[in-house]
Every structure is written in structure tokens, then in C-alpha cells.
Amino acid sequence: MGSKNKVRKEILMGNQALGRGLVENGVAVMTAYPGTPSSEILPSVVQYGAEMQSQPYCEWSVNEKVAVEVALSAAYTGQRSAVAMKMVGLNVALDPVMSSAYIGVIGGMILISADDPGPHSSQTEQDSRLLAHFAKLPVLDPDSPAMARDLVGPAFALSERFQIPVMIRPTLRVCHGRQNLNLRTPKELERVPGFPRDPFRWAAIPKMRLALHHALNAKLAKIQDYLSKSKSLNQWHAPLRPRAPLGILASGVSAALARDLLAEMGLPVGEGKVPFLQTAAPYPLPIGPVSELIAGCRNVLVLEETEPVLELLAPNRDKLWGRGSGHVPSAGELTPEVLGGVLERALGEAKLKAARPKGKVLSVPDQPPMRRPNLCPGCSHRAVFYSLRRALPTGVYPSDIGCYTLGMNQGAVDTCHDMGAAVTFASALSRGLNQADKDTPVVATIGDSTFFHSGITGLVNAVYNGHRFVLVILDNETTSMTGMQPTPESGLTADGHPGNAVDIKKLVEGCGVRWITELDPYQMGDLQKTLKKAWRWCKGPEGSVAVIIARHACAAQRPRDAVASPCKVEVKGQAAPVKTSFRPQDNPCADCGRCVAVCPAGALTRTGKGKIKVDEAKCTGCRLCAEVCPTGTMVLEPAGACVACGLCSTWFACPALAKDAEGYISIDRGWCVDCGLCAEVCAHGAIAPLEESK
Ligand code: SF4
Ligand code: SF4
């Protein structure tokens, strides 16, 4: 392992700091599955590994369970390994994580699970420290990027000393915060991987597991003693003083924020008015210093995110002020505003005066207005969701985790549960709905990366059990939402070298799917015809799962490829809204109900056989009913100018389509990427290619 690079200072993001720390401490194998807020850790290991000529093996694994298993087996061979994921990924990985505490490791292993209090981009707000406790793994809780980097060395040392994987749990503010760090040279580790055969340990039968559990409990008691004695992991920011009315026990970002807030309140912690113990080791709880603090204070305020882990593990809980006592909110991020309120209340109840009056604390600037998350302009997923609603408007649409969840804005996502659940939910929904009503199309959507992650197992299950639904794999050849990590299909490995590409179509065929087609979703007309055809086959006598691979490059990653033939569009003027009319006197109504099903405004009602009532107040004149009517009974002429029907801004929902107060549309050139898709959407011919781009 080389150490030729000069020591220098650099401003690093928390995830980069973790990556740096791993390389500085001789990580040899690093695995991950991307997920905000953890995604930049592995690329940083790749970058610093190359810079420092240490070249650890790095891989984007197909899911978190696989990532843990690869890192774990590397640690069996005596190498240092690490695995990174977000906290919901830890749920996926829990099976091998649980056994890892029993079996242990030889080389040090670090499991990084990044939490998202808030939650800003996650399905749940869970606290990984609780899963560490459940799995009986020691966990360290950094309060800043610098501390995250500095905990890597002690974590490896702890892991190797006690032969157990160690978790580091950074939260979003640690992962994405930035700090100036003094970079260190990597440790020289001369380790030749080997595998000491010992089936009683590595392949322990259930009977042996009981013995291993006893051994693990004994090991944890020793770890607790070791952690209790650590001065670096348990910092007294203000010393204990006799009969203190209030003490603070804190960890993670809450500890760092509380220190700043107390200083703003005129109670700098170093002055000792409020004894302040920060522990970076929430489990096993360093019982020595924690007991000392609680015994010496009348009450102790416990500050931690997200769940009450310190609070539950600490002795003498009736003295604690935290979530149990109602002093700390039981959900949501402990932002400076929230924590400021918690501290003010606790100081008030302890009859401790702040040096500065209330109201001067927390000069937090006004928050910028919220913007609704939306797919990027030019995103081909938008074309899929629009086509889905046009082709099968009465459908139910299970979807999945990723950018495409935003298809909810287009009314084309009904469920989003966990990675891969689009496929399994579609199985049960189609079975149930088609028992009751044979005509409800079920169309699941899933991205390519999520399909590799865990959609594939649901597909095998669906084929095997004869479920009938359409699965659209939205294949943009990358893992977009987490920052464009490569998928197995790209054939690029984590460090950018060529690997072996995995063909999604062959994979789907290998799962036993008999109806499969590939197309470019920019061809919206073809896609709509294909969706209808796929559903007809699904519900036919030989039907099962039909798969459409809708392939188009990600608009954010490769805008030029995404917009193959740029087409500038304009909106041709404004016209007074025209209204739909129901004219059975000209053409008899077929009573098919398509117009009622398709109307986005809910303006049509069936009032009898062959009779439809149009609610003029609700009708926006979007023409959808006239387009789907097979007999020409619903009538509405195209206006050739914008009628403010809102179809393009709702069903299509491109952020570049700017709406004025009356609902008339114009193109916002700051957003528009000239994909030209909206021209196909406007039923009135109001959006059209500009003369020069024709
Ligand atoms: S679809 Fe959009 S541009 Fe076309 S008429 Fe309706 S509101 Fe105007
Ligand atoms: S306004 Fe139209 S052309 Fe511009 S990005 Fe949106 S869909 Fe594409």
C-alpha cells in the first residue's frame, strides 16, 4: 500500500470524509448499494484509493444484502472491508447482518448505514442504531464530517479487537455537511488474504448458534467496558458539578447543534453550568460515564436522533427528559429550530437562566418556498406515465422506489412501498381485482436498477404463479435518483472499468416471460398501442405477465442522447375554452363508458343506457373524450390555440410548461430541453414546433 501523497487540507463532504477515512485506514474491499444520503461514500473510496495508490476492490452490488455478504466474506479472509447503504437498505441486508454478530470477522469490517431524519428522501424515518442493538453490533454515531472520518480508525480497531463488525451511523447532516479536514496518509497494512477453515464457526449449525449467542453476550459485556473507558468516544464538554439541576446526554448531530445553541443562548458548554456528556458509542452504552452523569444531576436532557436509544438503554430513566417525558418530539428531524425550543423548555424547567433573552436565539433565515418534486424536463419516464394514462385510463398502477415515483404527479402511480414491490404488488392487485372485475388493467412500473435490486425475484414469483399484469421496465441505463451510478446493464464497474454487461431482455426471458417487447418511450403513439396490446394478451386465455422495456437515456445524465432530434416548441396563442358536447342525435352513443373513464376533470356522468351528462362547469375542453369516443358522439373541435384545458400541465406535468393565472400555457425556456414531447400531448394543436426547428 503506497503512502507517497502529500498531506494536505481539503473541504470534504461527510460522505467523502468517510471514504477518505476508509482508505486512510487500509480498507481492502468496499461494497455499497446507492441510496441518499449514503451514495457518495463508495465513489470517494474509488477516488482516494486511486489517488493514494491503495486500490481497494470496490463494487456497486445489486442490493444491500449482497453488498453485506461480499464485504463480510472479505473480512473472513483477514482483510479490512466496509459496506455502505442508506437505512432502508439495512432492512434488506438484515438477514446477513444478524448472523454477522454471531459469526464475527477476522479483518475489521465497518457497516455504514446512513440515516435520514426528516425524512427528506426516504420511505421511513428509522434509526439504524436500533437495528444495531437488535443485531447486537456495536455502533458509533458521528456528529460531523470530521468526526465521521476520525471514527473509522477506532471502528476498525474495535472490530478487529473483538472480531465483530462495527456499524457507523451518520445522519443526513453529517453525510452532506462539509468541513475542512487535514488529510492523512494511509496506513501500511501488509495482509495476505487467507481463509482459516473452521466449519464450526463459519457454517455453524443451529445448535452451535446457541453457544455463539452466549459468546456474543460475553463479548458485548467486554465491549461495553472497553467503550466506557474510552475518553475519545465519551467527551465531557462541560464537567459534572455537584447537584447540577440539569445535565445533557447527547450523541450525533444533536450533540453538535446543542453545543452551538447553548453558546448562542449565552451558556457556552465549556463553562460547566450544564454538565454535558457526548457519547459517540450509543450501543453498547458506555455505562460508566453515563451513570455518573445521571447520578450527579437532578434531571438529564437526552438529545439524539431519531429514536430514544440512549434514553432506553440508560439507567435511572425516571430522571431523564427526552421522548418518554415529552420534552423531545417523537418524530421528525431535530433541526436548530426544534432543538432550540427543546433546550429553552428544559432550561426553563430546571430554573437555569440563559444569559441572553429568549427570541435572540436562532436567527434562522426564512426557508425558501417549497417546490414540488418533479421529473426533469425531457425525462422519458414522463412519456411513459402520460402514455399509460392515455392507453389504459381505468388501470391501477403499482410503482417503485426511484425517480419514477414522481409519476404520481401525473396520476400514474398508485402504490410505492419498498424496493421491488411494484412487481409483487401488481401480482396480488391483478389477482384480486380481476376476480371482481375482469377489466381493470394492472400496469406496474419499475426502473432498471430497482429491477436488478429486487424486482427480478418478484417477476420470477409472478411468472411461476401465473399472475397477469403488464410490467414496464423504465430503463434509462443508470441509477438516476441517487446520482447516476452504473447498473449491471451498463457493464461499467464502480471504478469505471468495463465489467460484463447483463442484458435485461435476456434476463426477463430467462425468468420465463413469454410476451416481451422493447421500445423507445419517446414514440408515445407506439407505446400506447403496445400497452393496449400487452394488456389484451395478459387477460387472454394464454396470458400471464407481459413485459415492456421502455428504453431511453436519462435526461439528466445524457441530455444530448436523451433529446435525439431537438425540437423547439411554441404555444400558438390563446383561445376561449371550448366545451365538449354530447350529441347522440348525430351519432348514437355506444355506451362503452370510455369518455367517462378518460375525463381527467370528472366532468362526465352516465345517466342511463347511452346517456352521458356533461358538467359544463367542470369540463376544461381537453378533448380527451372526443378522442376516445368510437362513434363520434362526444364532439369538440381542436382550437388551434391554447384553451387553458390544463391537460399538458397535469397529465404531462413538464416543469417547463408555465401556467398563468388563467391556466394558459407558455414555454419556460430556462427549463425546456427541446424534447418536443409536449407537442404530441396538446389535443388542440396549440403546442407546435417553432418554424426554425421544423
Ligand atoms: S394542452 Fe396545454 S397548451 Fe394545449 S390547450 Fe390545453 S392547456 Fe393549452
Ligand atoms: S416544454 Fe415541451 S419541449 Fe420543452 S422540455 Fe417540456 S415537453 Fe420538452
XYZ file of C-alpha atoms and ligand atoms in Angstrom:
710
model
C 0.000 0.000 0.000
C 1.511 3.305 -1.041
C 1.885 6.454 1.061
C 3.540 8.823 -1.389
C 0.849 11.513 -1.446
C 1.495 14.787 0.336
C -0.597 15.585 3.422
C -2.977 18.424 2.589
C -6.148 20.140 3.760
C -9.367 19.814 1.838
C -13.010 20.729 2.330
C -14.827 17.416 2.268
C -18.446 16.379 2.316
C -19.215 13.929 5.133
C -19.514 11.024 2.697
C -16.159 11.936 1.157
C -14.687 12.180 4.659
C -15.908 8.640 5.379
C -14.455 7.425 2.081
C -11.189 9.167 2.891
C -11.131 7.635 6.383
C -11.671 4.158 4.958
C -8.765 4.495 2.533
C -6.516 6.084 5.195
C -7.241 3.061 7.389
C -6.451 0.434 4.800
C -9.843 -0.751 3.579
C -9.239 -3.502 1.017
C -12.821 -4.295 -0.066
C -15.676 -1.790 -0.283
C -19.211 -2.578 -1.395
C -22.400 -0.494 -1.498
C -25.821 -0.037 -2.971
C -26.601 3.638 -3.727
C -29.206 5.445 -1.662
C -29.432 9.020 -0.409
C -27.789 10.088 1.905
C -25.041 7.446 1.528
C -24.343 7.393 -2.223
C -21.029 9.310 -2.358
C -19.147 7.087 0.092
C -18.128 4.368 -2.369
C -17.113 6.789 -5.195
C -14.894 8.570 -2.644
C -13.162 5.300 -1.784
C -12.602 4.743 -5.514
C -11.213 8.284 -5.905
C -8.947 8.345 -2.853
C -7.897 4.742 -3.409
C -6.648 5.677 -6.889
C -5.007 8.892 -5.609
C -3.215 7.113 -2.785
C -2.354 4.050 -4.902
C -4.041 1.738 -2.418
C -6.593 0.480 -4.966
C -9.179 -1.267 -2.793
C -11.623 -3.517 -4.627
C -14.904 -1.571 -4.932
C -18.266 -2.733 -6.217
C -21.787 -1.458 -6.605
C -23.625 -4.596 -5.559
C -27.116 -5.308 -6.888
C -28.658 -4.872 -3.444
C -27.664 -4.304 0.165
C -27.889 -7.951 1.220
C -25.414 -8.912 -1.490
C -23.194 -5.951 -0.547
C -23.018 -7.065 3.104
C -22.284 -10.672 2.175
C -19.397 -9.705 -0.126
C -17.860 -7.361 2.488
C -18.376 -9.904 5.257
C -16.649 -12.740 3.435
C -13.727 -10.416 2.612
C -13.366 -9.767 6.343
C -13.361 -13.565 6.911
C -10.112 -13.615 4.922
C -8.455 -11.126 7.282
C -8.823 -8.061 5.054
C -10.388 -4.813 6.164
C -13.741 -4.315 4.478
C -16.621 -1.864 4.512
C -20.159 -1.703 3.185
C -22.368 1.383 2.803
C -26.098 1.871 2.352
C -28.980 4.021 3.493
C -31.032 2.920 6.458
C -33.885 1.375 4.482
C -31.228 -0.691 2.727
C -30.246 -2.038 6.129
C -33.670 -3.691 6.261
C -32.838 -5.518 3.018
C -29.489 -6.567 4.481
C -30.740 -7.527 7.908
C -30.559 -11.285 7.351
C -26.755 -11.475 6.918
C -26.267 -8.584 9.372
C -27.986 -10.544 12.157
C -25.720 -13.569 11.676
C -22.608 -11.420 11.335
C -22.606 -10.582 15.052
C -22.686 -14.289 15.954
C -20.083 -15.487 13.468
C -17.865 -12.403 13.661
C -14.940 -11.438 11.442
C -11.159 -11.614 11.370
C -10.224 -8.470 9.433
C -12.059 -5.349 10.582
C -15.455 -4.733 8.989
C -17.413 -1.477 9.046
C -21.081 -1.308 8.139
C -22.130 2.263 7.329
C -25.868 2.838 7.486
C -26.811 6.461 6.720
C -29.987 7.694 8.401
C -32.370 10.321 7.066
C -34.152 12.074 9.952
C -36.858 14.177 8.445
C -37.173 12.038 6.322
C -36.041 14.025 3.268
C -35.777 11.268 0.679
C -36.807 8.010 2.293
C -39.815 5.780 2.863
C -39.383 5.697 6.639
C -37.623 7.654 9.370
C -35.989 4.712 11.059
C -32.958 4.803 13.351
C -30.204 2.333 12.400
C -28.884 2.342 15.971
C -31.952 0.334 16.979
C -31.185 -2.280 14.343
C -27.563 -2.348 15.548
C -28.913 -3.019 19.037
C -31.279 -5.682 17.672
C -28.409 -7.321 15.739
C -26.060 -6.928 18.759
C -23.471 -4.942 16.803
C -21.556 -2.010 18.323
C -22.490 1.292 16.701
C -20.704 4.653 16.520
C -22.546 7.928 15.964
C -20.546 10.826 14.445
C -21.626 14.458 14.844
C -19.763 15.940 11.851
C -17.785 15.028 8.710
C -14.522 15.310 10.684
C -15.759 13.018 13.416
C -17.092 10.560 10.802
C -13.602 10.296 9.290
C -11.964 10.122 12.706
C -14.207 7.262 13.848
C -13.144 4.971 11.013
C -9.811 4.081 12.661
C -11.322 3.319 16.096
C -14.124 1.375 14.394
C -11.662 -0.895 12.572
C -9.636 -1.266 15.794
C -12.763 -2.187 17.786
C -13.872 -4.597 15.072
C -10.528 -6.389 14.974
C -10.014 -6.410 18.732
C -13.404 -8.067 19.374
C -13.794 -9.788 15.968
C -17.174 -8.274 15.299
C -18.485 -5.935 12.544
C -18.933 -2.355 13.768
C -21.610 -0.005 12.482
C -21.083 3.702 11.841
C -24.380 5.571 11.667
C -24.016 9.027 10.071
C -27.196 11.054 9.625
C -28.054 13.202 6.597
C -26.454 16.383 8.030
C -23.185 14.512 8.625
C -23.262 12.870 5.182
C -23.968 16.093 3.288
C -22.284 18.647 5.589
C -18.826 19.953 4.610
C -15.735 20.541 6.698
C -12.082 21.402 6.226
C -10.014 18.308 7.033
C -6.347 17.595 7.415
C -5.784 14.633 5.110
C -3.621 11.798 6.397
C -1.523 9.216 4.610
C -2.905 5.680 4.510
C -1.839 3.006 6.980
C 0.582 0.411 5.667
C -1.214 -2.917 6.114
C 0.562 -5.988 4.837
C -2.230 -8.505 4.800
C -2.292 -11.571 2.618
C -5.870 -12.817 2.382
C -6.337 -16.345 3.689
C -9.231 -18.456 4.885
C -8.793 -20.431 8.112
C -11.124 -23.396 7.581
C -13.395 -23.786 10.602
C -16.848 -25.063 9.661
C -17.986 -24.989 13.299
C -17.586 -21.216 13.182
C -18.275 -20.236 9.560
C -21.022 -22.806 8.958
C -22.344 -23.131 12.478
C -25.350 -25.431 12.706
C -28.364 -24.220 14.746
C -27.153 -25.998 17.883
C -23.830 -24.148 17.679
C -25.668 -20.833 17.283
C -26.863 -21.027 20.884
C -23.266 -21.309 22.065
C -22.342 -18.439 19.756
C -25.123 -16.330 21.248
C -23.719 -16.878 24.753
C -20.251 -15.987 23.466
C -21.629 -12.858 21.781
C -23.259 -11.678 25.001
C -19.981 -12.117 26.874
C -18.175 -10.255 24.088
C -20.671 -7.361 24.274
C -20.092 -7.009 28.020
C -16.363 -6.646 27.337
C -17.053 -4.143 24.543
C -19.241 -2.115 26.900
C -16.438 -1.998 29.432
C -13.941 -1.002 26.717
C -16.244 1.768 25.425
C -16.908 3.075 28.957
C -13.181 3.650 29.401
C -12.709 5.475 26.099
C -12.118 9.198 26.600
C -12.234 9.947 22.883
C -15.636 8.281 22.417
C -17.125 9.859 25.564
C -16.388 13.563 25.756
C -17.248 15.745 28.738
C -17.820 19.097 27.009
C -18.719 20.527 30.433
C -17.713 18.668 33.599
C -20.060 17.286 36.182
C -20.616 19.665 39.101
C -22.233 18.866 42.444
C -26.055 18.751 42.497
C -26.424 20.156 38.991
C -30.108 20.892 38.246
C -29.726 19.792 34.632
C -27.262 17.714 32.646
C -27.203 16.874 28.946
C -26.511 13.466 27.421
C -26.265 13.696 23.644
C -24.951 11.987 20.548
C -24.670 12.590 16.832
C -25.666 15.832 15.125
C -27.956 16.725 18.055
C -24.874 16.995 20.277
C -23.098 19.367 17.878
C -26.224 21.506 17.432
C -26.916 21.659 21.172
C -23.372 22.902 21.823
C -23.846 25.717 19.264
C -27.308 26.620 20.529
C -26.224 26.789 24.164
C -23.388 29.118 23.146
C -25.930 31.305 21.282
C -28.019 31.355 24.433
C -25.045 32.612 26.414
C -24.430 29.268 28.120
C -21.244 28.008 26.419
C -20.868 24.394 27.456
C -17.177 24.645 28.374
C -18.104 26.879 31.321
C -19.732 23.983 33.089
C -23.106 25.421 34.026
C -24.828 22.482 32.352
C -22.763 19.264 32.569
C -22.631 17.921 29.023
C -21.618 14.381 28.073
C -21.456 13.401 24.413
C -21.079 9.740 23.588
C -20.170 8.568 20.130
C -20.992 4.990 21.126
C -24.723 4.612 21.704
C -24.612 0.794 21.763
C -23.380 -0.945 23.845
C -23.958 2.100 26.036
C -20.790 3.246 27.857
C -22.452 2.690 31.160
C -19.693 4.179 33.374
C -19.756 7.856 32.295
C -23.493 7.794 31.539
C -24.339 6.504 35.045
C -22.009 9.104 36.546
C -23.806 11.926 34.724
C -27.276 10.721 35.657
C -26.350 10.128 39.308
C -24.876 13.639 39.587
C -27.779 15.641 38.104
C -31.361 16.253 39.167
C -32.535 15.746 35.581
C -30.765 14.840 32.344
C -31.957 16.005 28.937
C -31.249 13.332 26.296
C -30.661 14.614 22.769
C -30.351 12.144 19.908
C -31.847 11.351 16.509
C -34.195 9.692 15.646
C -35.376 7.192 18.259
C -34.745 7.132 22.037
C -31.825 4.689 22.016
C -29.668 6.305 24.739
C -32.846 7.007 26.639
C -33.922 3.363 26.602
C -30.504 1.952 27.483
C -29.616 4.453 30.220
C -30.123 3.618 33.917
C -32.418 5.610 36.234
C -34.823 6.568 33.451
C -37.238 8.466 35.720
C -34.645 11.279 35.810
C -34.462 11.566 32.023
C -36.083 14.265 29.923
C -36.484 13.082 26.382
C -39.090 11.439 24.196
C -40.514 9.438 27.083
C -41.192 12.567 29.133
C -42.470 14.567 26.149
C -39.547 17.038 26.198
C -38.366 15.912 22.738
C -40.723 15.408 19.740
C -41.210 11.747 18.854
C -40.858 12.228 15.076
C -39.046 14.497 12.660
C -35.568 15.930 12.385
C -34.142 17.793 15.386
C -33.462 20.940 13.375
C -31.943 24.009 15.087
C -35.457 25.476 15.444
C -36.842 22.332 17.098
C -33.809 21.771 19.301
C -33.777 25.447 20.328
C -37.332 25.036 21.659
C -36.394 21.818 23.480
C -33.412 23.499 25.183
C -35.395 26.609 26.143
C -38.076 24.473 27.766
C -35.565 22.268 29.637
C -33.526 25.248 30.880
C -36.734 26.965 31.995
C -37.968 23.909 33.913
C -34.544 23.486 35.540
C -34.717 27.190 36.515
C -31.498 27.913 34.657
C -31.366 31.352 33.114
C -29.903 31.876 29.686
C -27.540 34.880 29.550
C -29.447 36.251 26.549
C -33.194 36.722 26.446
C -35.413 34.335 24.516
C -36.107 35.315 20.960
C -32.489 36.301 20.310
C -31.633 32.659 19.874
C -31.721 31.029 16.496
C -31.555 33.672 13.875
C -32.618 31.131 11.268
C -33.247 32.763 7.895
C -36.632 32.313 6.217
C -36.945 28.987 4.454
C -37.162 29.149 0.654
C -40.604 28.251 -0.709
C -41.175 24.520 -1.236
C -41.069 23.289 -4.819
C -42.982 20.148 -5.715
C -40.586 17.358 -6.738
C -40.996 16.679 -10.440
C -39.385 14.612 -13.183
C -36.764 16.542 -15.154
C -37.826 18.216 -18.393
C -37.196 15.806 -21.258
C -37.399 12.749 -18.945
C -38.664 9.764 -20.896
C -40.478 8.473 -17.799
C -42.926 11.366 -18.255
C -43.802 9.994 -21.698
C -44.388 6.542 -20.166
C -46.737 7.833 -17.477
C -48.615 10.033 -19.918
C -48.993 7.138 -22.370
C -50.091 4.833 -19.588
C -52.965 7.091 -18.637
C -53.922 7.603 -22.264
C -53.798 3.931 -23.208
C -55.251 2.318 -20.078
C -57.008 5.117 -18.183
C -59.012 2.803 -15.942
C -55.902 0.990 -14.749
C -54.271 0.567 -11.373
C -50.576 1.451 -11.396
C -48.239 -0.013 -8.735
C -44.793 1.585 -8.880
C -41.493 1.539 -7.055
C -38.643 3.480 -5.439
C -36.749 5.836 -7.732
C -37.300 8.881 -9.961
C -40.381 7.247 -11.445
C -42.202 7.540 -8.104
C -42.721 11.119 -9.312
C -45.153 9.718 -11.887
C -47.587 10.276 -9.024
C -47.802 13.906 -10.238
C -49.208 12.541 -13.491
C -51.769 10.335 -11.772
C -49.950 7.215 -12.956
C -48.565 5.867 -9.668
C -50.959 4.294 -7.174
C -48.593 2.434 -4.835
C -44.966 2.818 -3.820
C -43.873 0.662 -0.912
C -40.317 -0.659 -0.969
C -37.682 -1.718 -3.486
C -39.142 -4.253 -5.918
C -42.676 -4.078 -4.509
C -44.163 -2.801 -7.788
C -43.932 -6.325 -9.181
C -45.225 -8.179 -6.135
C -47.990 -5.643 -5.517
C -49.059 -5.943 -9.168
C -49.306 -9.712 -8.698
C -51.740 -9.532 -5.800
C -53.635 -6.497 -7.096
C -54.244 -8.049 -10.503
C -55.361 -11.326 -8.954
C -57.756 -9.600 -6.561
C -59.132 -7.008 -8.982
C -59.603 -9.462 -11.786
C -61.570 -11.789 -9.573
C -64.014 -8.958 -9.008
C -63.776 -7.103 -12.318
C -62.037 -8.672 -15.287
C -61.395 -5.353 -16.993
C -59.128 -3.452 -14.594
C -55.718 -3.292 -16.218
C -52.822 -3.506 -13.763
C -49.607 -1.937 -15.019
C -46.511 -1.912 -12.810
C -43.581 0.436 -13.402
C -40.034 -0.135 -12.153
C -36.603 1.283 -13.028
C -33.721 -0.801 -14.351
C -31.613 -0.521 -11.194
C -34.543 -1.381 -8.926
C -35.375 -4.305 -11.205
C -31.856 -5.683 -10.675
C -32.085 -4.899 -6.932
C -35.167 -6.926 -6.123
C -37.761 -6.598 -8.885
C -36.414 -9.741 -10.504
C -37.399 -12.014 -7.619
C -40.974 -10.664 -7.805
C -41.007 -11.360 -11.539
C -39.897 -14.969 -11.061
C -42.684 -15.334 -8.498
C -45.269 -13.752 -10.820
C -44.368 -15.991 -13.768
C -44.300 -19.103 -11.627
C -47.693 -18.370 -10.086
C -49.366 -17.260 -13.309
C -50.150 -13.632 -12.360
C -51.481 -11.408 -15.133
C -50.297 -7.827 -15.437
C -48.157 -5.561 -17.560
C -44.709 -4.689 -16.240
C -42.980 -1.670 -17.755
C -39.255 -1.548 -17.000
C -38.272 2.108 -17.337
C -34.748 1.537 -18.486
C -32.651 4.719 -18.614
C -29.436 2.761 -18.193
C -28.476 4.292 -14.849
C -29.451 4.660 -11.193
C -30.668 8.219 -11.572
C -32.167 9.386 -8.297
C -29.094 8.559 -6.214
C -26.633 10.194 -8.603
C -26.170 8.194 -11.830
C -24.417 5.092 -10.533
C -23.965 2.413 -13.223
C -26.286 -0.609 -13.326
C -25.267 -4.153 -14.315
C -26.718 -3.407 -17.771
C -24.144 -0.663 -18.385
C -21.309 -3.120 -17.880
C -19.291 -0.432 -16.104
C -17.874 -1.259 -12.679
C -17.679 1.138 -9.711
C -14.251 2.445 -10.719
C -15.301 2.974 -14.358
C -13.631 -0.130 -15.771
C -15.558 -2.408 -18.129
C -17.207 -5.390 -16.466
C -19.674 -7.761 -18.078
C -22.948 -6.172 -19.166
C -26.130 -8.002 -18.167
C -28.888 -7.859 -20.791
C -32.259 -7.033 -19.201
C -34.241 -8.571 -22.061
C -32.419 -11.898 -21.778
C -32.845 -11.779 -18.029
C -36.594 -11.239 -18.400
C -36.776 -14.063 -20.939
C -34.817 -16.239 -18.533
C -37.460 -15.593 -15.879
C -39.943 -17.315 -18.219
C -41.785 -14.241 -19.550
C -43.395 -15.130 -22.890
C -44.575 -11.667 -24.026
C -41.785 -9.119 -24.110
C -41.011 -6.106 -26.234
C -38.522 -3.221 -26.246
C -39.250 0.301 -27.460
C -38.327 3.958 -27.079
C -40.925 5.737 -24.920
C -40.357 8.935 -26.904
C -42.518 7.193 -29.540
C -45.621 7.828 -27.469
C -48.090 6.595 -30.106
C -46.309 3.222 -30.409
C -46.063 2.936 -26.655
C -49.794 3.474 -26.222
C -50.610 0.818 -28.823
C -48.123 -1.580 -27.189
C -49.580 -1.060 -23.730
C -53.073 -1.917 -25.008
C -51.760 -4.936 -26.870
C -49.827 -6.157 -23.824
C -52.904 -5.915 -21.604
C -55.092 -7.733 -24.164
C -52.560 -10.586 -24.144
C -52.391 -10.632 -20.335
C -56.089 -11.196 -19.955
C -56.355 -13.638 -22.898
C -56.550 -17.405 -22.452
C -52.761 -17.937 -22.544
C -51.921 -14.673 -20.754
C -49.501 -14.111 -17.902
C -47.031 -11.291 -17.208
C -46.251 -9.086 -20.231
C -43.065 -7.014 -20.064
C -42.346 -3.799 -21.950
C -38.790 -2.492 -21.715
C -39.105 1.267 -22.306
C -35.510 2.281 -23.007
C -34.285 5.863 -23.307
C -31.180 7.511 -21.791
C -31.639 9.557 -18.609
C -32.326 13.203 -19.490
C -30.258 14.475 -16.556
C -27.224 12.298 -17.245
C -27.035 12.472 -21.022
C -29.268 15.343 -22.195
C -27.957 15.192 -25.760
C -28.702 11.491 -26.159
C -31.998 11.918 -24.378
C -33.128 14.501 -26.919
C -32.043 12.800 -30.110
C -33.636 15.300 -32.520
C -34.114 18.610 -30.691
C -37.392 20.280 -31.472
C -38.074 23.777 -30.138
C -41.745 24.281 -29.428
C -44.001 27.295 -29.016
C -47.541 27.851 -27.815
C -49.740 29.299 -30.557
C -51.826 31.977 -28.851
C -54.828 31.695 -26.562
C -58.462 30.885 -27.295
C -61.585 30.953 -25.146
C -62.203 27.468 -23.673
C -64.432 25.360 -25.898
C -66.708 22.827 -24.253
C -67.438 19.226 -25.004
C -70.907 18.388 -26.299
C -72.685 15.047 -26.188
C -74.587 14.631 -29.451
C -76.377 11.270 -29.691
C -78.741 12.889 -32.204
C -75.843 12.914 -34.751
C -74.300 9.530 -33.840
C -75.797 7.048 -31.369
C -73.741 6.523 -28.199
C -72.171 3.020 -27.981
C -72.474 3.120 -24.165
C -68.837 1.971 -23.831
C -68.073 4.374 -20.960
C -64.634 5.266 -22.323
C -65.303 9.005 -22.224
C -66.330 8.874 -18.557
C -63.234 6.833 -17.697
C -60.845 9.102 -19.534
C -62.112 12.538 -18.429
C -59.431 13.997 -16.116
C -61.845 16.617 -14.771
C -64.611 14.188 -13.756
C -66.998 16.232 -15.901
C -68.928 13.291 -17.397
C -71.523 11.015 -15.766
C -73.525 8.144 -17.139
C -77.195 8.897 -16.540
C -78.726 5.880 -18.298
C -78.091 3.500 -21.204
C -76.417 5.561 -23.943
C -76.830 8.764 -21.960
C -73.956 10.956 -20.717
C -74.312 14.210 -18.831
C -71.606 16.872 -19.357
C -70.961 19.171 -16.413
C -70.060 22.432 -18.161
C -68.563 23.902 -15.008
C -66.059 21.051 -14.702
C -65.265 20.483 -18.395
C -61.992 22.123 -19.387
C -62.312 21.276 -23.075
C -59.282 18.983 -23.166
C -60.770 16.843 -25.990
C -59.763 13.503 -24.445
C -63.356 12.265 -24.502
C -63.756 13.209 -28.161
C -60.552 11.345 -28.972
C -61.573 8.096 -27.292
C -65.211 8.146 -28.417
C -65.572 5.348 -31.053
C -68.817 6.721 -32.538
C -68.165 10.473 -32.671
C -70.954 11.158 -30.155
C -68.677 13.309 -27.994
C -67.795 16.323 -30.082
C -65.204 19.027 -29.703
C -63.232 20.735 -32.423
C -59.495 21.429 -31.913
C -58.995 25.149 -31.243
C -55.514 25.525 -32.768
C -54.591 27.725 -29.802
C -54.290 27.204 -26.048
C -57.699 26.863 -24.356
C -56.254 26.555 -20.819
C -57.543 22.983 -20.555
C -54.530 22.080 -18.369
C -54.048 18.629 -19.880
C -50.390 19.272 -20.649
C -49.666 20.654 -17.194
C -51.442 17.845 -15.331
C -51.219 14.550 -17.201
C -47.911 15.531 -18.776
C -46.604 17.810 -15.992
C -43.409 19.121 -17.592
C -41.839 21.797 -15.342
C -41.082 23.857 -18.471
C -44.791 24.349 -19.169
C -45.501 27.578 -17.300
C -49.129 28.311 -16.447
C -50.517 31.840 -15.997
C -53.278 32.741 -13.542
C -55.982 31.742 -16.066
C -54.243 28.451 -16.854
C -52.918 29.434 -20.307
C -49.555 27.876 -21.080
C -46.239 29.283 -22.240
C -42.820 27.623 -22.548
C -40.270 28.495 -19.889
C -37.027 28.488 -21.875
C -34.966 28.201 -18.686
C -36.319 24.686 -18.168
C -37.189 23.494 -21.653
C -34.701 21.000 -23.151
C -36.390 20.971 -26.574
C -37.561 17.378 -26.380
C -40.696 18.299 -28.305
C -42.840 15.731 -26.480
C -45.450 18.258 -25.349
C -46.365 18.990 -28.978
C -47.772 15.452 -29.144
C -49.729 15.940 -25.948
C -51.764 19.071 -26.769
C -55.063 17.931 -28.210
C -55.802 21.417 -29.540
C -52.644 21.745 -31.623
C -51.638 24.753 -29.512
C -48.133 23.489 -28.837
C -46.242 23.148 -32.066
C -42.652 23.102 -33.333
C -41.219 26.572 -33.957
C -40.769 27.327 -37.650
C -36.941 27.300 -37.493
C -36.728 23.876 -35.799
C -39.061 22.094 -38.215
S -52.963 21.022 -23.556
Fe -51.895 22.756 -22.599
S -51.284 24.050 -24.340
Fe -52.827 22.601 -25.087
S -54.736 23.736 -24.868
Fe -54.548 22.527 -23.031
S -53.520 23.953 -21.601
Fe -53.245 24.819 -23.618
S -41.864 22.208 -22.658
Fe -42.171 20.616 -24.164
S -40.294 20.637 -25.395
Fe -39.849 21.754 -23.512
S -38.983 20.166 -22.148
Fe -41.189 20.276 -21.706
S -42.037 18.696 -23.017
Fe -39.981 19.076 -23.799
